[in-house]
Amino acid sequence: MDILRAHTPIRHLISRHTRALLRRYFDAGLLSTPIAQRHVDDRFIVMTADEQELYAAMETYIAGTWNQAAATERSAVGFVMTIYRRRLASSFQALRTTLERHLEMIRSGAGQSLSGLDEDVPDDETVDEPLDGDEVAERERKALAAEERADIEHLLARVRMLPPDSKCERLLEVLADLRGQDYQQVMVFTQFTDTMDFLRDQLATGGGRRLMCFSGRGGEIPSADGTWRVVGRDEAKRRFRDREADILLCTDAAAEGLNFQFCGAVINYDMPWNPMRVEQRIGRIDRVGQAHATIRIVNLHYEGTVETDVYRALRSRIGLFESVVGRLQPILAELPQAITKAVLPESARSAQHSADLVADIERRAGEAQAGDGFDIDAALTDDLTFPERPPSPLTMEDLDRVIASPDLMPQGTDIRPMGRREYSLLAPGMAEPVRATTDPAYYEEHPESVELWSPGSPLFNPPEYLPSGNQIPSTRTLKDLLEQ
């Protein structure tokens, strides 16, 4: 039996920490499916003159507002300025929406929260402690006192005059390139629903592109009247798997528990300050069973920004997203707060702060690679190394024959068929039955509503091979009994 079927949790643990280990399993014949190669492509977008001027104006505004805030208010002001900065790095449309919301808050003294959905709140890593909704609202309220209505109106007028984002134009080029290379389905990730909605509007115009979305709002599909209809998680995955859409636009909500190994390409429209979030995005398609021998990862960056300088240093120094980086995990974990400090200094020193940050990353990366420090990858590899063992005498098909045979199941277990290799299972001590399947592919499609009945699952109890009182010869196996 394929080793991934004997050790169910590994099916969901393909990441930079296990790629090398799984490749060794494949080479040794213990894994039936090869691990896809990664091809990472960074595209650097030079902003138009108008975009550069607005970007510089926002940087000056962010640094100036933080600089002028009272010492007791700097934490709150810095929090809100970080939201501005991350949205600016995502898209000018996300910035515009944020400015409009904040202007309304200033005018009314209340209004909608600046952060919007939970997924739009800055990474927890940018603050000392994770914040709940009330704490976010309180920080925004305090920050209002440090902002001037005229400044917000001036910036908003400038962003409204911009044509569609130049980064969006590059996205269209990348999508065409990927289709020409036979990558028929693509996931496009962004941090913010505002940016996702902007891209949806832009991509829906011409080009014959079929779109779907997934965010904190759930899955969304287009209706005949031009509106978007919300669908469930499983249905969204099924529709994309069945090629009802060529492009899945999504926020990081799709990087949590949705697996798309049938899709061969990921485009990162923006880059989170925590690189591990990008790795989670890539992990949606870089999985056992990936249909493409090589998966494509395209990262879009605005040229001339702190975020781009940091990622360029990481890519050139350690091959980020392509190689294991065990000893560099502490550096990567600190990046969100380090970038925050680099984008909130006095404006006259901001360029020097950025240069210092990049130099520090390169220095520490070099020291970590040359040193004998703790290596997370090596530790995980040791933990995940299994001893050699003979092939399992059972397959999932055999287990299906067991669960379908009441006399082989533990006493008191109620099993009722619900479909092909799907059952309602009620064991002693359970308050209500649960859905169980012996089909790994079906489980992969419905991980939140179905349990895989196999060793490693809490539902799996060793079956009673024969009715009570019968003796089983020590040389006999369950497979022998099934084949009688």
Coordinates of C-alpha atoms in Angstrom, one line a residue:
M1 CA 0.0 0.0 0.0
D2 CA 1.2 3.5 -0.8
I3 CA 2.9 4.9 2.3
L4 CA 0.6 8.0 2.2
R5 CA -2.4 5.8 2.6
A6 CA -0.8 4.1 5.6
H7 CA 0.0 7.4 7.2
T8 CA -2.9 9.6 6.4
P9 CA -1.7 12.8 8.1
I10 CA 1.3 13.0 5.7
R11 CA -1.2 13.6 2.8
H12 CA -1.7 17.1 4.2
L13 CA 1.8 17.9 5.3
I14 CA 3.6 18.5 1.9
S15 CA 5.6 21.7 2.5
R16 CA 9.1 22.9 2.3
H17 CA 9.9 20.8 5.4
T18 CA 8.9 17.5 3.8
R19 CA 9.6 17.8 0.1
A20 CA 13.0 16.3 0.2
L21 CA 11.8 13.5 2.5
L22 CA 8.9 12.6 0.2
R23 CA 11.1 12.6 -2.8
R24 CA 13.3 10.1 -1.1
Y25 CA 10.3 7.9 -0.5
F26 CA 9.4 8.1 -4.2
D27 CA 12.9 7.2 -5.2
A28 CA 12.8 4.2 -2.8
G29 CA 9.5 3.0 -4.3
L30 CA 7.4 3.8 -1.1
L31 CA 5.5 6.6 -2.7
S32 CA 3.5 6.0 -5.9
T33 CA 3.2 9.6 -7.0
P34 CA 6.2 11.9 -7.8
I35 CA 6.6 15.3 -6.2
A36 CA 6.3 18.2 -8.7
Q37 CA 9.2 20.5 -9.3
R38 CA 8.7 24.2 -8.6
H39 CA 9.4 27.0 -11.1
V40 CA 9.4 30.4 -9.3
D41 CA 9.2 33.5 -11.4
D42 CA 9.4 37.1 -10.0
R43 CA 7.9 39.8 -12.1
F44 CA 8.9 43.4 -11.1
I45 CA 6.5 46.1 -12.2
V46 CA 7.7 49.6 -12.8
M47 CA 4.9 52.0 -11.7
T48 CA 3.8 54.8 -14.0
A49 CA 4.9 58.3 -13.1
D50 CA 1.5 59.1 -11.6
E51 CA 1.6 55.9 -9.5
Q52 CA 5.1 56.6 -8.3
E53 CA 4.1 60.1 -7.3
L54 CA 1.0 58.8 -5.3
Y55 CA 3.1 56.1 -3.8
A56 CA 5.7 58.6 -2.6
A57 CA 2.9 60.9 -1.3
M58 CA 1.5 58.0 0.7
E59 CA 4.9 57.1 2.1
T60 CA 5.4 60.7 3.2
Y61 CA 1.9 60.8 4.7
I62 CA 2.4 57.5 6.6
A63 CA 5.8 58.5 8.0
G64 CA 4.6 62.1 8.8
T65 CA 1.4 61.0 10.6
W66 CA 3.3 58.5 12.7
N67 CA 6.1 60.9 13.4
Q68 CA 3.8 63.7 14.6
A69 CA 1.7 61.4 16.8
A70 CA 2.1 61.7 20.6
A71 CA 4.2 59.0 22.1
T72 CA 1.1 57.5 23.9
E73 CA -0.7 57.3 20.6
R74 CA 2.0 55.9 18.3
S75 CA 1.1 52.3 18.8
A76 CA -2.5 53.0 17.5
V77 CA -1.4 55.3 14.7
G78 CA 1.3 52.9 13.6
F79 CA -1.2 50.1 13.5
V80 CA -3.5 52.1 11.1
M81 CA -0.6 53.3 9.0
T82 CA 0.5 49.7 8.6
I83 CA -2.9 48.9 7.2
Y84 CA -2.4 51.8 4.7
R85 CA 1.0 50.5 3.7
R86 CA 0.0 46.9 3.2
R87 CA -3.0 47.9 1.1
L88 CA -0.9 50.3 -0.9
A89 CA 1.5 47.4 -1.7
S90 CA -1.5 45.2 -2.7
S91 CA -3.3 47.5 -5.2
F92 CA -4.2 51.2 -5.6
Q93 CA -7.9 50.1 -5.5
A94 CA -7.4 48.6 -2.0
L95 CA -5.8 51.9 -1.0
R96 CA -8.7 53.9 -2.5
T97 CA -11.3 51.8 -0.6
T98 CA -9.4 52.2 2.6
L99 CA -9.2 56.0 2.2
E100 CA -12.9 56.2 1.4
R101 CA -13.8 54.2 4.5
H102 CA -11.5 56.3 6.7
L103 CA -12.8 59.6 5.3
E104 CA -16.3 58.5 6.2
M105 CA -15.2 57.6 9.7
I106 CA -13.6 61.1 10.1
R107 CA -16.7 62.9 8.7
S108 CA -19.2 60.9 10.8
G109 CA -17.1 60.2 13.9
A110 CA -18.0 56.6 13.6
G111 CA -18.8 54.4 10.6
Q112 CA -17.4 51.2 9.2
S113 CA -14.3 49.7 10.6
L114 CA -11.2 50.4 8.5
S115 CA -10.0 46.8 8.6
G116 CA -13.3 45.3 7.3
L117 CA -13.2 41.5 7.3
D118 CA -10.9 39.6 9.7
E119 CA -8.6 38.5 6.9
D120 CA -8.0 42.2 6.1
V121 CA -6.5 42.9 9.6
P122 CA -2.7 43.1 9.5
D123 CA -0.8 39.9 10.2
D124 CA -0.7 39.1 13.9
E125 CA 3.1 39.1 13.5
T126 CA 3.1 42.9 13.0
V127 CA 1.9 43.5 16.6
D128 CA 3.1 42.2 19.9
E129 CA -0.2 40.6 20.7
P130 CA -3.1 39.3 18.5
L131 CA -6.0 41.7 18.5
D132 CA -9.7 41.1 18.6
G133 CA -12.3 43.2 16.8
D134 CA -12.9 45.6 19.7
E135 CA -9.1 46.3 20.1
V136 CA -8.8 46.9 16.4
A137 CA -11.7 49.4 16.5
E138 CA -10.2 51.1 19.6
R139 CA -6.8 51.6 17.8
E140 CA -8.6 53.0 14.8
R141 CA -10.5 55.5 17.0
K142 CA -7.3 56.7 18.6
A143 CA -5.6 57.1 15.2
L144 CA -8.4 59.4 13.9
A145 CA -7.1 62.2 16.1
A146 CA -3.8 62.1 14.3
E147 CA -5.2 62.3 10.8
E148 CA -6.4 65.4 9.0
R149 CA -9.5 65.3 6.8
A150 CA -7.9 67.5 4.2
D151 CA -5.0 65.2 3.8
I152 CA -7.2 62.2 3.3
E153 CA -9.4 64.1 0.8
H154 CA -6.3 65.2 -1.2
L155 CA -4.8 61.6 -1.4
L156 CA -8.2 60.2 -2.3
A157 CA -8.6 62.7 -5.1
R158 CA -5.3 61.6 -6.5
V159 CA -5.9 57.9 -6.4
R160 CA -9.3 58.3 -8.0
M161 CA -7.6 59.9 -11.0
L162 CA -5.4 56.9 -11.7
P163 CA -6.2 54.5 -14.5
P164 CA -6.4 50.8 -13.7
D165 CA -3.4 49.4 -11.8
S166 CA -0.3 48.8 -14.0
K167 CA 0.2 45.6 -12.0
C168 CA -3.2 44.4 -13.3
E169 CA -1.9 44.9 -16.8
R170 CA 1.1 42.6 -16.0
L171 CA -1.3 40.1 -14.5
L172 CA -3.1 39.8 -17.8
E173 CA 0.2 39.2 -19.6
V174 CA 1.1 36.4 -17.1
L175 CA -2.3 34.7 -17.5
A176 CA -1.8 34.7 -21.2
D177 CA 1.7 33.3 -20.9
L178 CA 0.6 30.5 -18.6
R179 CA -2.3 29.5 -20.9
G180 CA 0.1 29.4 -23.8
Q181 CA 2.3 27.0 -21.7
D182 CA -0.8 24.7 -21.1
Y183 CA -1.6 25.8 -17.6
Q184 CA -5.3 26.0 -18.2
Q185 CA -6.2 26.7 -14.5
V186 CA -4.6 29.3 -12.3
M187 CA -5.1 30.5 -8.7
V188 CA -4.6 34.2 -8.2
F189 CA -4.0 35.2 -4.5
T190 CA -4.3 38.6 -2.8
Q191 CA -4.4 39.6 0.8
F192 CA -7.5 41.8 0.5
T193 CA -11.1 41.3 -0.6
D194 CA -11.0 44.8 -2.0
T195 CA -8.2 43.9 -4.4
M196 CA -9.9 40.6 -5.2
D197 CA -13.1 42.4 -6.2
F198 CA -11.1 44.9 -8.3
L199 CA -9.4 42.1 -10.2
R200 CA -12.7 40.3 -10.7
D201 CA -14.1 43.4 -12.4
Q202 CA -11.1 43.9 -14.5
L203 CA -10.8 40.2 -15.6
A204 CA -14.5 39.8 -16.3
T205 CA -14.2 42.3 -19.2
G206 CA -13.4 40.5 -22.4
G207 CA -10.8 37.8 -22.8
G208 CA -13.2 34.8 -22.5
R209 CA -12.0 34.1 -19.0
R210 CA -14.2 32.1 -16.6
L211 CA -13.9 33.3 -13.0
M212 CA -14.6 32.1 -9.6
C213 CA -13.7 33.7 -6.2
F214 CA -13.0 32.4 -2.7
S215 CA -12.6 34.7 0.3
G216 CA -13.8 35.1 3.9
R217 CA -17.3 35.6 2.3
G218 CA -17.1 32.0 0.9
G219 CA -17.0 30.7 -2.6
E220 CA -18.6 33.0 -5.3
I221 CA -19.6 32.2 -8.8
P222 CA -21.1 34.5 -11.5
S223 CA -24.8 34.5 -12.2
A224 CA -26.5 35.1 -15.5
D225 CA -27.5 38.6 -14.5
G226 CA -23.9 39.6 -13.7
T227 CA -24.2 39.3 -9.9
W228 CA -22.1 36.9 -7.8
R229 CA -23.7 34.0 -5.9
V230 CA -22.2 32.6 -2.7
V231 CA -21.6 28.8 -2.7
G232 CA -20.3 26.5 -0.1
R233 CA -16.7 25.5 0.4
D234 CA -17.1 22.0 -1.1
E235 CA -19.1 23.2 -4.0
A236 CA -16.5 25.8 -4.8
K237 CA -13.8 23.2 -4.9
R238 CA -15.9 20.8 -7.0
R239 CA -16.7 23.5 -9.6
F240 CA -13.0 24.5 -9.9
R241 CA -11.9 20.9 -10.1
D242 CA -14.6 20.2 -12.8
R243 CA -13.1 23.1 -14.9
E244 CA -16.1 25.3 -14.6
A245 CA -13.6 28.2 -14.1
D246 CA -10.2 28.9 -15.5
I247 CA -9.1 31.4 -12.8
L248 CA -9.8 31.2 -9.1
L249 CA -9.4 34.7 -7.5
C250 CA -8.9 34.3 -3.8
T251 CA -7.6 35.7 -0.5
D252 CA -5.6 33.7 2.0
A253 CA -8.9 32.2 3.2
A254 CA -8.3 29.7 0.3
A255 CA -4.9 28.9 1.7
E256 CA -6.5 27.1 4.7
G257 CA -7.7 23.6 4.0
L258 CA -8.5 23.8 0.3
N259 CA -6.4 21.5 -1.9
F260 CA -6.1 22.0 -5.6
Q261 CA -3.5 19.5 -6.9
F262 CA -5.3 19.5 -10.3
C263 CA -4.3 23.2 -10.8
G264 CA -0.7 23.8 -11.9
A265 CA -0.1 27.5 -11.3
V266 CA -0.3 30.2 -8.6
I267 CA 0.1 33.9 -9.1
N268 CA 0.8 36.0 -6.0
Y269 CA -0.7 39.4 -6.9
D270 CA 0.7 40.8 -3.7
M271 CA 3.3 39.5 -1.2
P272 CA 2.4 39.2 2.5
W273 CA 5.1 40.5 4.9
N274 CA 5.3 37.0 6.3
P275 CA 6.8 34.7 3.6
M276 CA 5.3 31.6 5.3
R277 CA 1.9 32.9 4.1
V278 CA 3.1 32.7 0.6
E279 CA 4.3 29.2 1.2
Q280 CA 0.8 28.3 2.5
R281 CA -0.6 29.6 -0.8
I282 CA 1.8 27.5 -2.9
G283 CA 0.9 24.5 -0.7
R284 CA -2.6 24.5 -2.1
I285 CA -1.3 23.1 -5.4
D286 CA 2.1 21.7 -4.4
R287 CA 0.7 18.4 -3.1
V288 CA 0.9 14.7 -3.6
G289 CA -1.0 13.9 -6.8
Q290 CA -0.2 17.2 -8.5
A291 CA -1.1 16.7 -12.2
H292 CA 1.8 18.8 -13.6
A293 CA 5.4 17.7 -13.5
T294 CA 6.3 21.4 -12.8
I295 CA 4.2 23.9 -11.0
R296 CA 4.5 27.6 -11.8
I297 CA 4.6 30.2 -9.1
V298 CA 4.6 33.9 -10.3
N299 CA 5.2 36.7 -7.8
L300 CA 4.2 40.3 -8.8
H301 CA 6.2 43.1 -7.1
Y302 CA 6.1 46.9 -7.4
E303 CA 9.7 47.9 -8.1
G304 CA 11.3 50.3 -5.8
T305 CA 9.5 49.4 -2.6
V306 CA 10.8 48.1 0.8
E307 CA 8.8 44.9 0.4
T308 CA 10.3 44.2 -3.0
D309 CA 13.8 44.8 -1.7
V310 CA 13.3 42.3 1.1
Y311 CA 11.9 39.6 -1.1
R312 CA 14.6 40.2 -3.7
A313 CA 17.2 39.7 -1.0
L314 CA 15.6 36.5 0.3
R315 CA 15.2 35.1 -3.2
S316 CA 18.8 35.8 -4.3
R317 CA 20.3 34.7 -1.0
I318 CA 18.4 31.6 -0.1
G319 CA 16.2 30.7 -3.1
L320 CA 13.0 31.4 -1.0
F321 CA 10.0 29.2 -2.1
E322 CA 12.4 26.8 -3.9
S323 CA 14.7 25.4 -1.2
V324 CA 14.4 24.4 2.4
V325 CA 15.3 27.2 4.8
G326 CA 15.3 25.5 8.2
R327 CA 18.0 27.6 9.8
L328 CA 16.4 30.8 8.5
Q329 CA 12.9 30.3 10.1
P330 CA 13.7 32.7 13.0
I331 CA 14.6 35.4 10.5
L332 CA 11.5 34.9 8.4
A333 CA 9.3 34.9 11.5
E334 CA 10.6 38.3 12.5
L335 CA 10.1 39.9 9.0
P336 CA 6.6 41.4 9.6
Q337 CA 7.7 43.5 12.5
A338 CA 11.0 44.3 10.9
I339 CA 9.2 45.7 7.8
T340 CA 6.8 47.6 10.0
K341 CA 9.7 49.4 11.7
A342 CA 11.3 50.1 8.3
V343 CA 8.2 51.8 6.8
L344 CA 7.4 54.0 9.9
P345 CA 10.5 56.0 10.5
E346 CA 11.1 59.7 9.9
S347 CA 10.7 60.2 6.1
A348 CA 14.2 61.6 5.7
R349 CA 15.7 58.4 7.0
S350 CA 13.3 55.9 5.4
A351 CA 15.6 54.9 2.5
Q352 CA 18.4 54.2 5.0
H353 CA 16.1 52.2 7.2
S354 CA 15.2 50.0 4.2
A355 CA 18.8 49.6 3.1
D356 CA 19.7 48.6 6.7
L357 CA 16.9 46.1 6.9
V358 CA 18.0 44.4 3.6
A359 CA 21.6 44.4 4.7
D360 CA 20.7 42.8 8.1
I361 CA 18.7 40.1 6.4
E362 CA 21.5 39.2 4.0
R363 CA 24.0 39.2 6.9
R364 CA 21.9 37.0 9.2
A365 CA 21.1 34.7 6.3
G366 CA 24.7 34.2 5.6
E367 CA 25.6 33.5 9.2
A368 CA 22.7 31.0 9.6
Q369 CA 23.6 29.1 6.4
A370 CA 27.3 28.9 7.5
G371 CA 26.6 28.1 11.1
D372 CA 25.6 25.1 13.2
G373 CA 22.4 26.6 14.5
F374 CA 19.2 24.7 15.1
D375 CA 17.7 23.5 11.8
I376 CA 14.0 23.1 11.8
D377 CA 14.0 21.2 8.5
A378 CA 16.5 18.6 9.8
A379 CA 14.6 18.1 13.0
L380 CA 11.3 17.6 11.2
T381 CA 13.0 15.2 8.7
D382 CA 14.3 13.1 11.7
D383 CA 10.8 13.1 13.2
L384 CA 9.1 12.1 10.0
T385 CA 11.6 9.4 9.0
F386 CA 9.8 6.0 9.2
P387 CA 11.6 2.7 9.5
E388 CA 11.6 0.3 6.6
R389 CA 8.6 -2.0 6.7
P390 CA 7.2 -4.6 4.4
P391 CA 4.3 -3.7 2.1
S392 CA 1.0 -3.5 3.9
P393 CA -1.2 -6.6 3.4
L394 CA -4.3 -4.3 3.3
T395 CA -5.5 -1.7 0.8
M396 CA -8.3 0.9 1.2
E397 CA -10.5 -1.5 -0.9
D398 CA -10.0 -4.2 1.7
L399 CA -11.0 -1.7 4.5
D400 CA -14.1 -0.9 2.5
R401 CA -15.0 -4.6 2.6
V402 CA -14.5 -4.6 6.3
I403 CA -16.7 -1.6 7.1
A404 CA -19.4 -3.0 4.8
S405 CA -19.4 -6.3 6.9
P406 CA -21.2 -5.7 10.2
D407 CA -19.9 -9.0 11.7
L408 CA -16.3 -7.7 11.3
M409 CA -16.9 -4.3 13.0
P410 CA -16.6 -3.7 16.8
Q411 CA -19.7 -4.7 18.7
G412 CA -22.4 -2.0 19.0
T413 CA -21.2 -0.2 15.9
D414 CA -24.0 0.9 13.6
I415 CA -23.0 1.2 9.9
R416 CA -25.4 2.4 7.2
P417 CA -24.4 2.8 3.5
M418 CA -24.9 6.3 2.1
G419 CA -23.3 5.9 -1.3
R420 CA -20.3 4.4 -3.1
R421 CA -17.7 3.8 -0.3
E422 CA -19.5 6.3 2.0
Y423 CA -21.2 5.4 5.3
S424 CA -23.0 6.7 8.3
L425 CA -21.0 5.5 11.3
L426 CA -22.2 5.5 14.9
A427 CA -19.9 3.8 17.4
P428 CA -20.6 3.3 21.1
G429 CA -20.1 6.5 23.0
M430 CA -20.9 8.8 20.1
A431 CA -23.8 11.2 20.4
E432 CA -24.6 11.1 16.7
P433 CA -23.4 9.4 13.5
V434 CA -20.7 10.9 11.3
R435 CA -20.0 10.4 7.6
A436 CA -17.1 8.2 6.8
T437 CA -15.5 7.1 3.6
T438 CA -12.8 4.6 2.5
D439 CA -12.1 6.6 -0.7
P440 CA -9.0 8.9 -0.2
A441 CA -9.9 10.9 -3.3
Y442 CA -13.5 11.6 -2.0
Y443 CA -12.1 12.5 1.4
E444 CA -9.7 15.0 -0.2
E445 CA -12.6 16.7 -1.9
H446 CA -14.7 16.9 1.3
P447 CA -12.2 17.1 4.2
E448 CA -14.5 19.2 6.4
S449 CA -17.6 17.0 6.2
V450 CA -16.3 13.5 5.9
E451 CA -13.8 11.4 7.9
L452 CA -11.4 9.0 6.2
W453 CA -11.9 5.6 7.8
S454 CA -8.3 4.3 7.9
P455 CA -5.5 3.8 10.5
G456 CA -4.7 7.2 12.0
S457 CA -8.4 8.3 12.1
P458 CA -9.9 8.6 15.6
L459 CA -12.9 6.7 14.2
F460 CA -10.8 3.7 13.2
N461 CA -10.9 0.9 15.8
P462 CA -9.2 -2.4 15.0
P463 CA -12.0 -4.6 13.6
E464 CA -13.0 -7.8 15.3
Y465 CA -11.7 -10.3 12.8
L466 CA -14.1 -13.1 13.8
P467 CA -17.1 -13.4 16.1
S468 CA -16.2 -13.7 19.8
G469 CA -15.0 -17.1 20.8
N470 CA -13.2 -18.0 17.6
Q471 CA -9.4 -18.2 17.5
I472 CA -7.3 -16.6 14.7
P473 CA -4.1 -18.5 13.8
S474 CA -1.2 -16.2 14.3
T475 CA -0.2 -16.5 10.6
R476 CA -3.6 -15.4 9.4
T477 CA -4.3 -11.8 8.4
L478 CA -7.5 -9.9 7.9
K479 CA -6.8 -10.0 4.2
D480 CA -6.6 -13.8 4.3
L481 CA -10.0 -13.8 6.0
L482 CA -11.5 -11.5 3.5
E483 CA -10.3 -13.7 0.7
Q484 CA -11.8 -16.9 2.1

